[in-house]
mmCIF file of C-alpha atoms and ligand atoms in Angstrom:
data_model
loop_
_atom_site.group_PDB
_atom_site.id
_atom_site.type_symbol
_atom_site.label_atom_id
_atom_site.label_comp_id
_atom_site.label_asym_id
_atom_site.label_seq_id
_atom_site.Cartn_x
_atom_site.Cartn_y
_atom_site.Cartn_z
ATOM 1 C CA MET A 13 0.000 0.000 0.000
ATOM 2 C CA LYS A 14 1.379 3.391 -0.980
ATOM 3 C CA ILE A 15 0.879 6.609 0.967
ATOM 4 C CA GLY A 16 1.627 9.843 -0.864
ATOM 5 C CA ILE A 17 3.194 12.728 1.034
ATOM 6 C CA PRO A 18 3.297 16.122 -0.727
ATOM 7 C CA ARG A 19 6.665 17.824 -0.338
ATOM 8 C CA GLY A 20 5.321 21.156 0.844
ATOM 9 C CA LEU A 21 4.336 23.299 3.843
ATOM 10 C CA LEU A 22 5.095 21.539 7.138
ATOM 11 C CA TYR A 23 6.774 18.623 5.387
ATOM 12 C CA TYR A 24 9.962 20.600 6.098
ATOM 13 C CA TYR A 25 9.501 20.105 9.851
ATOM 14 C CA TYR A 26 7.555 16.920 10.345
ATOM 15 C CA PHE A 27 8.539 14.547 7.564
ATOM 16 C CA PRO A 28 10.788 12.410 9.879
ATOM 17 C CA LEU A 29 7.714 11.733 12.067
ATOM 18 C CA TRP A 30 5.365 10.880 9.187
ATOM 19 C CA LYS A 31 7.907 8.720 7.357
ATOM 20 C CA THR A 32 8.918 6.746 10.456
ATOM 21 C CA PHE A 33 5.298 6.306 11.481
ATOM 22 C CA TYR A 34 4.027 4.818 8.217
ATOM 23 C CA GLU A 35 7.170 2.854 7.410
ATOM 24 C CA ASN A 36 7.143 1.269 10.884
ATOM 25 C CA LEU A 37 3.593 0.162 10.116
ATOM 26 C CA GLY A 38 4.641 -1.432 6.821
ATOM 27 C CA PHE A 39 3.491 1.188 4.290
ATOM 28 C CA LYS A 40 5.479 2.553 1.379
ATOM 29 C CA ILE A 41 5.945 6.308 1.326
ATOM 30 C CA ILE A 42 5.800 8.063 -2.022
ATOM 31 C CA LEU A 43 7.169 11.565 -1.722
ATOM 32 C CA SER A 44 6.551 14.095 -4.461
ATOM 33 C CA PRO A 45 9.752 15.462 -6.069
ATOM 34 C CA GLU A 46 11.345 18.763 -5.180
ATOM 35 C CA THR A 47 9.253 21.673 -6.387
ATOM 36 C CA ASN A 48 9.778 22.494 -10.057
ATOM 37 C CA LYS A 49 8.069 24.572 -12.726
ATOM 38 C CA SER A 50 5.543 21.896 -13.691
ATOM 39 C CA ILE A 51 4.519 21.359 -10.037
ATOM 40 C CA LEU A 52 4.116 25.108 -9.632
ATOM 41 C CA ASP A 53 1.996 25.277 -12.809
ATOM 42 C CA LEU A 54 -0.211 22.407 -11.581
ATOM 43 C CA GLY A 55 -0.677 24.245 -8.272
ATOM 44 C CA VAL A 56 -1.526 27.562 -9.904
ATOM 45 C CA LYS A 57 -4.089 25.794 -12.098
ATOM 46 C CA THR A 58 -5.868 23.969 -9.275
ATOM 47 C CA CYS A 59 -5.633 26.349 -6.312
ATOM 48 C CA VAL A 60 -7.802 29.407 -5.648
ATOM 49 C CA ASP A 61 -6.188 32.655 -6.838
ATOM 50 C CA GLU A 62 -6.192 34.275 -3.393
ATOM 51 C CA ALA A 63 -3.882 31.706 -1.783
ATOM 52 C CA CYS A 64 -0.226 32.356 -1.020
ATOM 53 C CA LEU A 65 2.574 30.790 -3.059
ATOM 54 C CA PRO A 66 3.447 27.906 -0.646
ATOM 55 C CA VAL A 67 -0.207 26.791 -0.564
ATOM 56 C CA LYS A 68 -0.405 26.893 -4.369
ATOM 57 C CA VAL A 69 2.789 24.859 -4.577
ATOM 58 C CA PHE A 70 1.319 22.333 -2.117
ATOM 59 C CA HIS A 71 -1.681 21.913 -4.453
ATOM 60 C CA GLY A 72 0.770 21.158 -7.264
ATOM 61 C CA HIS A 73 2.433 18.413 -5.216
ATOM 62 C CA VAL A 74 -0.971 16.847 -4.483
ATOM 63 C CA GLU A 75 -1.949 16.978 -8.161
ATOM 64 C CA TYR A 76 1.367 15.296 -9.041
ATOM 65 C CA LEU A 77 0.853 12.474 -6.523
ATOM 66 C CA LYS A 78 -2.847 11.769 -6.718
ATOM 67 C CA ASP A 79 -2.773 9.054 -9.430
ATOM 68 C CA LYS A 80 0.330 7.339 -8.079
ATOM 69 C CA VAL A 81 -0.771 6.371 -4.564
ATOM 70 C CA ASP A 82 -3.508 4.536 -2.624
ATOM 71 C CA PHE A 83 -3.793 7.199 0.073
ATOM 72 C CA LEU A 84 -2.820 10.833 0.360
ATOM 73 C CA PHE A 85 -1.551 12.265 3.637
ATOM 74 C CA ILE A 86 -2.727 15.861 4.120
ATOM 75 C CA PRO A 87 -2.405 16.864 7.768
ATOM 76 C CA ARG A 88 -4.273 19.701 9.388
ATOM 77 C CA HIS A 89 -1.938 21.631 11.669
ATOM 78 C CA THR A 90 -4.276 23.536 13.919
ATOM 79 C CA SER A 91 -1.695 24.309 16.563
ATOM 80 C CA LEU A 92 2.032 23.601 16.908
ATOM 81 C CA SER A 93 2.386 24.911 20.428
ATOM 82 C CA TYR A 94 0.419 25.503 23.628
ATOM 83 C CA GLY A 95 -1.798 28.591 23.460
ATOM 84 C CA GLU A 96 -1.008 29.286 19.809
ATOM 85 C CA PHE A 97 -2.464 28.591 16.379
ATOM 86 C CA THR A 98 -1.167 28.281 12.859
ATOM 87 C CA CYS A 99 -2.299 30.356 9.899
ATOM 88 C CA PRO A 100 -5.914 29.605 8.823
ATOM 89 C CA LYS A 101 -4.624 28.186 5.540
ATOM 90 C CA LEU A 102 -2.788 25.442 7.429
ATOM 91 C CA CYS A 103 -5.828 24.792 9.652
ATOM 92 C CA GLY A 104 -8.086 24.345 6.633
ATOM 93 C CA LEU A 105 -5.611 22.689 4.292
ATOM 94 C CA PRO A 106 -7.398 19.320 3.801
ATOM 95 C CA GLU A 107 -10.689 21.068 2.979
ATOM 96 C CA MET A 108 -8.955 23.413 0.545
ATOM 97 C CA ILE A 109 -7.422 20.469 -1.270
ATOM 98 C CA ILE A 110 -10.550 18.297 -1.271
ATOM 99 C CA ASN A 111 -12.632 21.140 -2.674
ATOM 100 C CA SER A 112 -10.120 22.207 -5.324
ATOM 101 C CA ILE A 113 -8.721 18.959 -6.705
ATOM 102 C CA THR A 114 -10.843 16.253 -8.251
ATOM 103 C CA LYS A 115 -10.347 12.468 -8.408
ATOM 104 C CA LEU A 116 -8.322 12.261 -5.208
ATOM 105 C CA PRO A 117 -7.531 8.903 -3.611
ATOM 106 C CA LYS A 118 -8.657 8.424 0.018
ATOM 107 C CA VAL A 119 -7.275 11.330 2.066
ATOM 108 C CA ILE A 120 -5.763 10.775 5.527
ATOM 109 C CA LYS A 121 -6.231 14.066 7.372
ATOM 110 C CA PRO A 122 -5.202 13.913 11.021
ATOM 111 C CA ASP A 123 -5.475 17.021 13.143
ATOM 112 C CA PHE A 124 -2.294 18.038 14.995
ATOM 113 C CA ASN A 125 -3.524 20.287 17.743
ATOM 114 C CA LEU A 126 -1.280 21.247 20.672
ATOM 115 C CA HIS A 127 -3.318 24.296 21.641
ATOM 116 C CA GLY A 128 -5.005 23.250 24.888
ATOM 117 C CA LYS A 129 -3.791 21.937 28.242
ATOM 118 C CA ASN A 130 -5.173 18.453 27.599
ATOM 119 C CA ILE A 131 -3.594 17.388 24.340
ATOM 120 C CA ASN A 132 -5.221 14.333 22.825
ATOM 121 C CA ILE A 133 -2.364 12.617 20.968
ATOM 122 C CA ASP A 134 -4.340 9.392 20.826
ATOM 123 C CA LYS A 135 -7.020 11.100 18.761
ATOM 124 C CA THR A 136 -4.382 12.263 16.256
ATOM 125 C CA ILE A 137 -2.839 8.773 16.069
ATOM 126 C CA LYS A 138 -6.278 7.250 15.449
ATOM 127 C CA GLU A 139 -6.903 9.743 12.651
ATOM 128 C CA MET A 140 -3.525 8.842 11.123
ATOM 129 C CA ILE A 141 -4.563 5.180 10.843
ATOM 130 C CA GLU A 142 -8.297 5.606 10.381
ATOM 131 C CA PRO A 143 -8.649 4.145 6.877
ATOM 132 C CA LEU A 144 -5.740 1.701 7.239
ATOM 133 C CA ASN A 145 -6.968 -1.035 9.568
ATOM 134 C CA ILE A 146 -4.004 -0.891 11.959
ATOM 135 C CA ASN A 147 -3.757 -1.872 15.597
ATOM 136 C CA ILE A 148 -3.656 1.234 17.835
ATOM 137 C CA LYS A 149 -0.898 -0.153 20.093
ATOM 138 C CA GLN A 150 1.390 -0.649 17.113
ATOM 139 C CA ALA A 151 0.494 2.825 15.885
ATOM 140 C CA ARG A 152 1.340 4.443 19.244
ATOM 141 C CA LEU A 153 4.762 2.819 19.199
ATOM 142 C CA ALA A 154 5.373 3.966 15.605
ATOM 143 C CA PHE A 155 4.302 7.505 16.552
ATOM 144 C CA PHE A 156 6.734 7.748 19.448
ATOM 145 C CA ASN A 157 9.514 6.351 17.240
ATOM 146 C CA GLY A 158 8.664 9.152 14.804
ATOM 147 C CA LEU A 159 8.880 11.807 17.530
ATOM 148 C CA GLU A 160 12.333 10.526 18.414
ATOM 149 C CA GLN A 161 13.404 10.954 14.771
ATOM 150 C CA ILE A 162 12.306 14.593 14.874
ATOM 151 C CA ARG A 163 14.347 15.158 18.033
ATOM 152 C CA ILE A 164 17.451 13.594 16.437
ATOM 153 C CA HIS A 165 16.991 15.634 13.260
ATOM 154 C CA LYS A 166 16.625 18.928 15.175
ATOM 155 C CA GLU A 167 19.666 18.239 17.324
ATOM 156 C CA LYS A 168 21.764 17.469 14.232
ATOM 157 C CA VAL A 169 20.727 20.700 12.475
ATOM 158 C CA PHE A 170 21.359 22.733 15.628
ATOM 159 C CA LYS A 171 24.830 21.262 16.220
ATOM 160 C CA GLU A 172 25.888 21.522 12.583
ATOM 161 C CA PHE A 173 25.035 25.210 12.574
ATOM 162 C CA HIS A 174 26.425 26.232 15.948
ATOM 163 C CA PHE A 175 29.873 24.819 15.321
ATOM 164 C CA LYS A 176 30.276 26.890 12.166
ATOM 165 C CA TYR A 177 32.299 30.060 12.356
ATOM 166 C CA HIS A 178 31.853 32.790 9.794
ATOM 167 C CA SER A 179 32.759 36.468 9.616
ATOM 168 C CA LYS A 180 29.872 37.459 7.277
ATOM 169 C CA ARG A 181 26.425 36.702 8.626
ATOM 170 C CA LEU A 182 22.886 37.520 7.582
ATOM 171 C CA LEU A 183 19.586 36.910 9.328
ATOM 172 C CA VAL A 184 16.966 35.625 6.883
ATOM 173 C CA LEU A 185 13.425 35.687 8.271
ATOM 174 C CA SER A 186 10.889 33.464 6.566
ATOM 175 C CA HIS A 187 8.458 30.576 7.038
ATOM 176 C CA PRO A 188 10.167 27.164 6.798
ATOM 177 C CA TYR A 189 8.337 26.127 3.621
ATOM 178 C CA THR A 190 9.582 29.279 1.869
ATOM 179 C CA LEU A 191 13.040 29.082 3.338
ATOM 180 C CA TYR A 192 13.793 25.433 2.583
ATOM 181 C CA ASP A 193 12.079 25.080 -0.786
ATOM 182 C CA SER A 194 14.822 26.285 -3.096
ATOM 183 C CA PHE A 195 12.456 26.570 -6.074
ATOM 184 C CA ILE A 196 10.039 28.828 -4.183
ATOM 185 C CA ASN A 197 12.837 31.046 -2.867
ATOM 186 C CA MET A 198 14.792 30.965 -6.151
ATOM 187 C CA ASN A 199 17.766 29.425 -4.390
ATOM 188 C CA LEU A 200 18.217 32.433 -2.136
ATOM 189 C CA LEU A 201 20.141 30.573 0.591
ATOM 190 C CA LYS A 202 22.588 29.077 -1.899
ATOM 191 C CA LYS A 203 23.060 32.471 -3.566
ATOM 192 C CA LEU A 204 23.886 34.110 -0.233
ATOM 193 C CA GLU A 205 26.206 31.242 0.655
ATOM 194 C CA ASN A 206 28.019 31.699 -2.671
ATOM 195 C CA MET A 207 28.445 35.378 -1.802
ATOM 196 C CA GLY A 208 30.228 34.286 1.364
ATOM 197 C CA TYR A 209 27.425 34.695 3.924
ATOM 198 C CA LEU A 210 26.417 32.378 6.718
ATOM 199 C CA VAL A 211 22.635 32.491 6.836
ATOM 200 C CA ILE A 212 20.900 32.467 10.221
ATOM 201 C CA THR A 213 17.216 31.486 10.292
ATOM 202 C CA ILE A 214 14.515 31.126 12.946
ATOM 203 C CA ASP A 215 15.642 27.515 13.342
ATOM 204 C CA ASN A 216 19.154 28.518 14.432
ATOM 205 C CA ILE A 217 18.005 30.806 17.242
ATOM 206 C CA GLU A 218 17.348 29.427 20.690
ATOM 207 C CA ASP A 219 13.732 29.431 21.901
ATOM 208 C CA ILE A 220 14.708 31.308 25.029
ATOM 209 C CA LYS A 221 15.848 34.300 22.917
ATOM 210 C CA ILE A 222 12.857 34.131 20.568
ATOM 211 C CA ASN A 223 10.401 34.010 23.464
ATOM 212 C CA TYR A 224 12.144 36.796 25.386
ATOM 213 C CA TYR A 225 11.918 39.239 22.473
ATOM 214 C CA ALA A 226 8.470 38.109 21.294
ATOM 215 C CA GLY A 227 7.357 38.681 24.899
ATOM 216 C CA LYS A 228 8.105 42.397 24.509
ATOM 217 C CA LEU A 229 4.969 42.835 22.404
ATOM 218 C CA PRO A 230 2.082 44.340 24.384
ATOM 219 C CA LYS A 231 -0.121 41.413 23.342
ATOM 220 C CA LYS A 232 0.734 37.738 22.945
ATOM 221 C CA MET A 233 1.384 36.745 19.360
ATOM 222 C CA PHE A 234 -0.961 33.809 18.827
ATOM 223 C CA TRP A 235 0.540 32.454 15.591
ATOM 224 C CA THR A 236 3.521 30.177 16.204
ATOM 225 C CA PHE A 237 5.439 31.304 13.131
ATOM 226 C CA GLY A 238 4.478 34.886 13.931
ATOM 227 C CA ARG A 239 6.057 34.586 17.384
ATOM 228 C CA GLN A 240 9.198 33.001 15.958
ATOM 229 C CA LEU A 241 9.593 35.635 13.247
ATOM 230 C CA ILE A 242 8.935 38.613 15.524
ATOM 231 C CA GLY A 243 11.126 37.181 18.297
ATOM 232 C CA SER A 244 13.985 36.430 15.889
ATOM 233 C CA GLY A 245 13.679 39.825 14.178
ATOM 234 C CA LEU A 246 13.713 41.797 17.439
ATOM 235 C CA TYR A 247 16.592 39.672 18.697
ATOM 236 C CA GLY A 248 18.534 40.452 15.517
ATOM 237 C CA ILE A 249 17.881 44.177 15.903
ATOM 238 C CA ALA A 250 18.723 44.340 19.612
ATOM 239 C CA GLU A 251 21.742 42.027 19.660
ATOM 240 C CA LYS A 252 23.151 42.442 16.174
ATOM 241 C CA GLU A 253 26.726 42.929 17.382
ATOM 242 C CA LYS A 254 26.607 39.853 19.601
ATOM 243 C CA ILE A 255 25.202 37.674 16.814
ATOM 244 C CA GLY A 256 27.525 39.341 14.316
ATOM 245 C CA ILE A 257 24.929 39.935 11.609
ATOM 246 C CA ASP A 258 25.394 42.567 8.915
ATOM 247 C CA GLY A 259 21.754 42.798 7.875
ATOM 248 C CA ILE A 260 18.277 41.271 7.859
ATOM 249 C CA ILE A 261 16.375 39.906 4.855
ATOM 250 C CA TYR A 262 12.656 39.247 5.269
ATOM 251 C CA LEU A 263 11.552 36.814 2.591
ATOM 252 C CA SER A 264 7.796 36.662 2.270
ATOM 253 C CA SER A 265 5.196 35.245 -0.068
ATOM 254 C CA PHE A 266 2.766 37.471 -1.873
ATOM 255 C CA ALA A 267 -0.698 37.192 -0.237
ATOM 256 C CA CYS A 268 0.641 35.985 3.118
ATOM 257 C CA GLY A 269 -1.598 37.504 5.777
ATOM 258 C CA LEU A 270 0.907 37.016 8.619
ATOM 259 C CA ASP A 271 3.795 38.589 6.766
ATOM 260 C CA SER A 272 1.801 41.694 5.906
ATOM 261 C CA ILE A 273 1.773 42.489 9.644
ATOM 262 C CA ILE A 274 5.034 40.987 10.865
ATOM 263 C CA ALA A 275 7.386 42.229 8.135
ATOM 264 C CA ASP A 276 5.918 45.714 8.472
ATOM 265 C CA TYR A 277 6.331 45.649 12.268
ATOM 266 C CA ILE A 278 9.972 44.601 12.001
ATOM 267 C CA GLU A 279 10.680 47.239 9.362
ATOM 268 C CA ARG A 280 9.187 49.964 11.598
ATOM 269 C CA GLN A 281 11.339 48.847 14.532
ATOM 270 C CA ILE A 282 14.428 49.015 12.336
ATOM 271 C CA ARG A 283 13.511 52.457 11.006
ATOM 272 C CA ARG A 284 13.159 53.739 14.574
ATOM 273 C CA ARG A 285 16.611 52.559 15.572
ATOM 274 C CA ASN A 286 18.216 52.889 12.167
ATOM 275 C CA ASN A 287 20.892 50.414 13.203
ATOM 276 C CA ILE A 288 20.826 47.578 10.685
ATOM 277 C CA PRO A 289 20.304 47.205 6.928
ATOM 278 C CA PHE A 290 16.976 45.575 6.089
ATOM 279 C CA ILE A 291 15.202 44.459 2.935
ATOM 280 C CA GLN A 292 11.899 42.696 2.343
ATOM 281 C CA LEU A 293 11.770 40.415 -0.690
ATOM 282 C CA ILE A 294 8.311 39.338 -1.818
ATOM 283 C CA ILE A 295 8.002 36.309 -4.064
ATOM 284 C CA ASP A 296 5.075 35.046 -6.096
ATOM 285 C CA GLU A 297 4.527 32.509 -8.865
ATOM 286 C CA HIS A 298 6.680 34.377 -11.380
ATOM 287 C CA THR A 299 9.861 32.423 -11.898
ATOM 288 C CA GLY A 300 12.220 35.013 -13.429
ATOM 289 C CA GLU A 301 15.178 35.387 -11.084
ATOM 290 C CA ALA A 302 16.638 38.640 -12.414
ATOM 291 C CA GLY A 303 14.612 40.899 -10.085
ATOM 292 C CA LEU A 304 15.590 38.924 -6.998
ATOM 293 C CA ASN A 305 19.260 38.718 -8.021
ATOM 294 C CA THR A 306 19.473 42.464 -8.581
ATOM 295 C CA ARG A 307 17.979 43.209 -5.184
ATOM 296 C CA ILE A 308 20.270 40.812 -3.327
ATOM 297 C CA GLU A 309 23.331 42.172 -5.093
ATOM 298 C CA ALA A 310 22.372 45.783 -4.377
ATOM 299 C CA PHE A 311 21.556 44.969 -0.751
ATOM 300 C CA THR A 312 24.750 43.055 -0.008
ATOM 301 C CA GLU A 313 26.876 45.662 -1.761
ATOM 302 C CA MET A 314 25.242 48.405 0.311
ATOM 303 C CA MET A 315 25.936 46.386 3.478
ATOM 304 C CA GLU A 316 29.584 45.940 2.608
ATOM 305 C CA ARG A 317 30.026 49.654 1.930
ATOM 306 C CA ARG A 318 28.202 50.569 5.086
ATOM 307 C CA LYS A 319 30.456 48.294 7.091
ATOM 308 C CA LEU A 320 33.547 49.976 5.661
ATOM 309 C CA TYR A 321 32.397 53.567 5.797
ATOM 310 C CA ASP A 322 29.822 53.575 8.584
ATOM 311 C CA SER A 323 31.358 56.499 10.466
ATOM 312 C CA ASN A 324 31.161 58.663 7.341
ATOM 313 C CA PHE A 325 27.748 57.520 6.145
ATOM 314 C CA SER A 326 25.597 60.219 4.693
ATOM 315 C CA SER A 327 21.826 59.967 4.972
ATOM 316 C CA TYR A 328 21.280 62.567 2.251
ATOM 317 C CA GLY A 329 23.331 61.226 -0.618
ATOM 318 C CA LYS A 330 26.662 62.988 -0.102
ATOM 319 C CA CYS A 331 29.747 61.039 -1.129
ATOM 320 C CA ILE A 332 30.427 58.383 1.485
ATOM 321 C CA TYR A 333 34.136 58.167 0.804
ATOM 322 C CA ARG A 334 36.603 59.724 3.205
ATOM 323 C CA SER A 335 38.628 62.578 1.740
HETATM 324 S S1 SF4 B 415 1.459 31.873 7.020
HETATM 325 FE FE1 SF4 B 415 1.448 32.978 5.080
HETATM 326 S S2 SF4 B 415 2.782 31.799 3.738
HETATM 327 FE FE2 SF4 B 415 2.162 30.468 5.449
HETATM 328 S S3 SF4 B 415 0.370 29.351 4.760
HETATM 329 FE FE3 SF4 B 415 -0.333 31.155 5.857
HETATM 330 S S4 SF4 B 415 -0.634 32.729 4.288
HETATM 331 FE FE4 SF4 B 415 0.649 31.105 3.399
#
């Protein structure tokens, strides 16, 4: 029996859990390929126009997989953390797909909901095996094996990053599915790496720092990614020397509701302090890279110059070079 997993959205965080779970139970996982132009085109064709780019891309992955598998795994991530929610598009993802794409195989749509005090993991596990005729005890064991795989994966990523030393650093703020899908982000991370930068993301910053700075908002941020992005951004602004970053790039998707608030908030904070170069890059389904390349080049060049000539930096266009 084959279970199809679309390579999109929270695949970038939870795939080790899903893969271990179904493979431990004897199923074959069919993963859609890395995002490419034809997957994007399929997504644009099937998804509603108003959706953001990562959701459109997810539709493309589903369309690619639907005739190749017996079941499709489309999780609903209502909440990733106590007292918080995800974006409404992640909460309603299975319904979006079911109502936009025809001739789907049976859809497995468990709800991952860590919002309340009494989390019902058993309910989620049952939903993960609902159409599969599997013993719940076996499924529980497979689920906890999957959680262990996530822990190992996170630890590896954390260690690999924190042992790296680099003199040129940049903070790149973005949602994981935009950050780690190199087709969606037009290979931004690789481009920055080739320019000699070490890229820091929300996943490389300790929770304690993120929560401390996100806690400075007058009201609790109730979106998990919102908290992580705000916390990381404010941390970058306040402790830029300690972290050693030269600038901040906010990479957002056109039509993302969260980013329209968060990126603007971070930009205003930076304008008030005027202490770190910042750029917001907005991507959509257009695939021409020239616009993005030009902006990155201009931004990094400006950062380099500012680093060299900061004490003689004119805000009104006078020559920045020392006489
Ligand atoms: S948070 Fe933004 S980018 Fe992510 S699914 Fe929601 S609208 Fe799309």
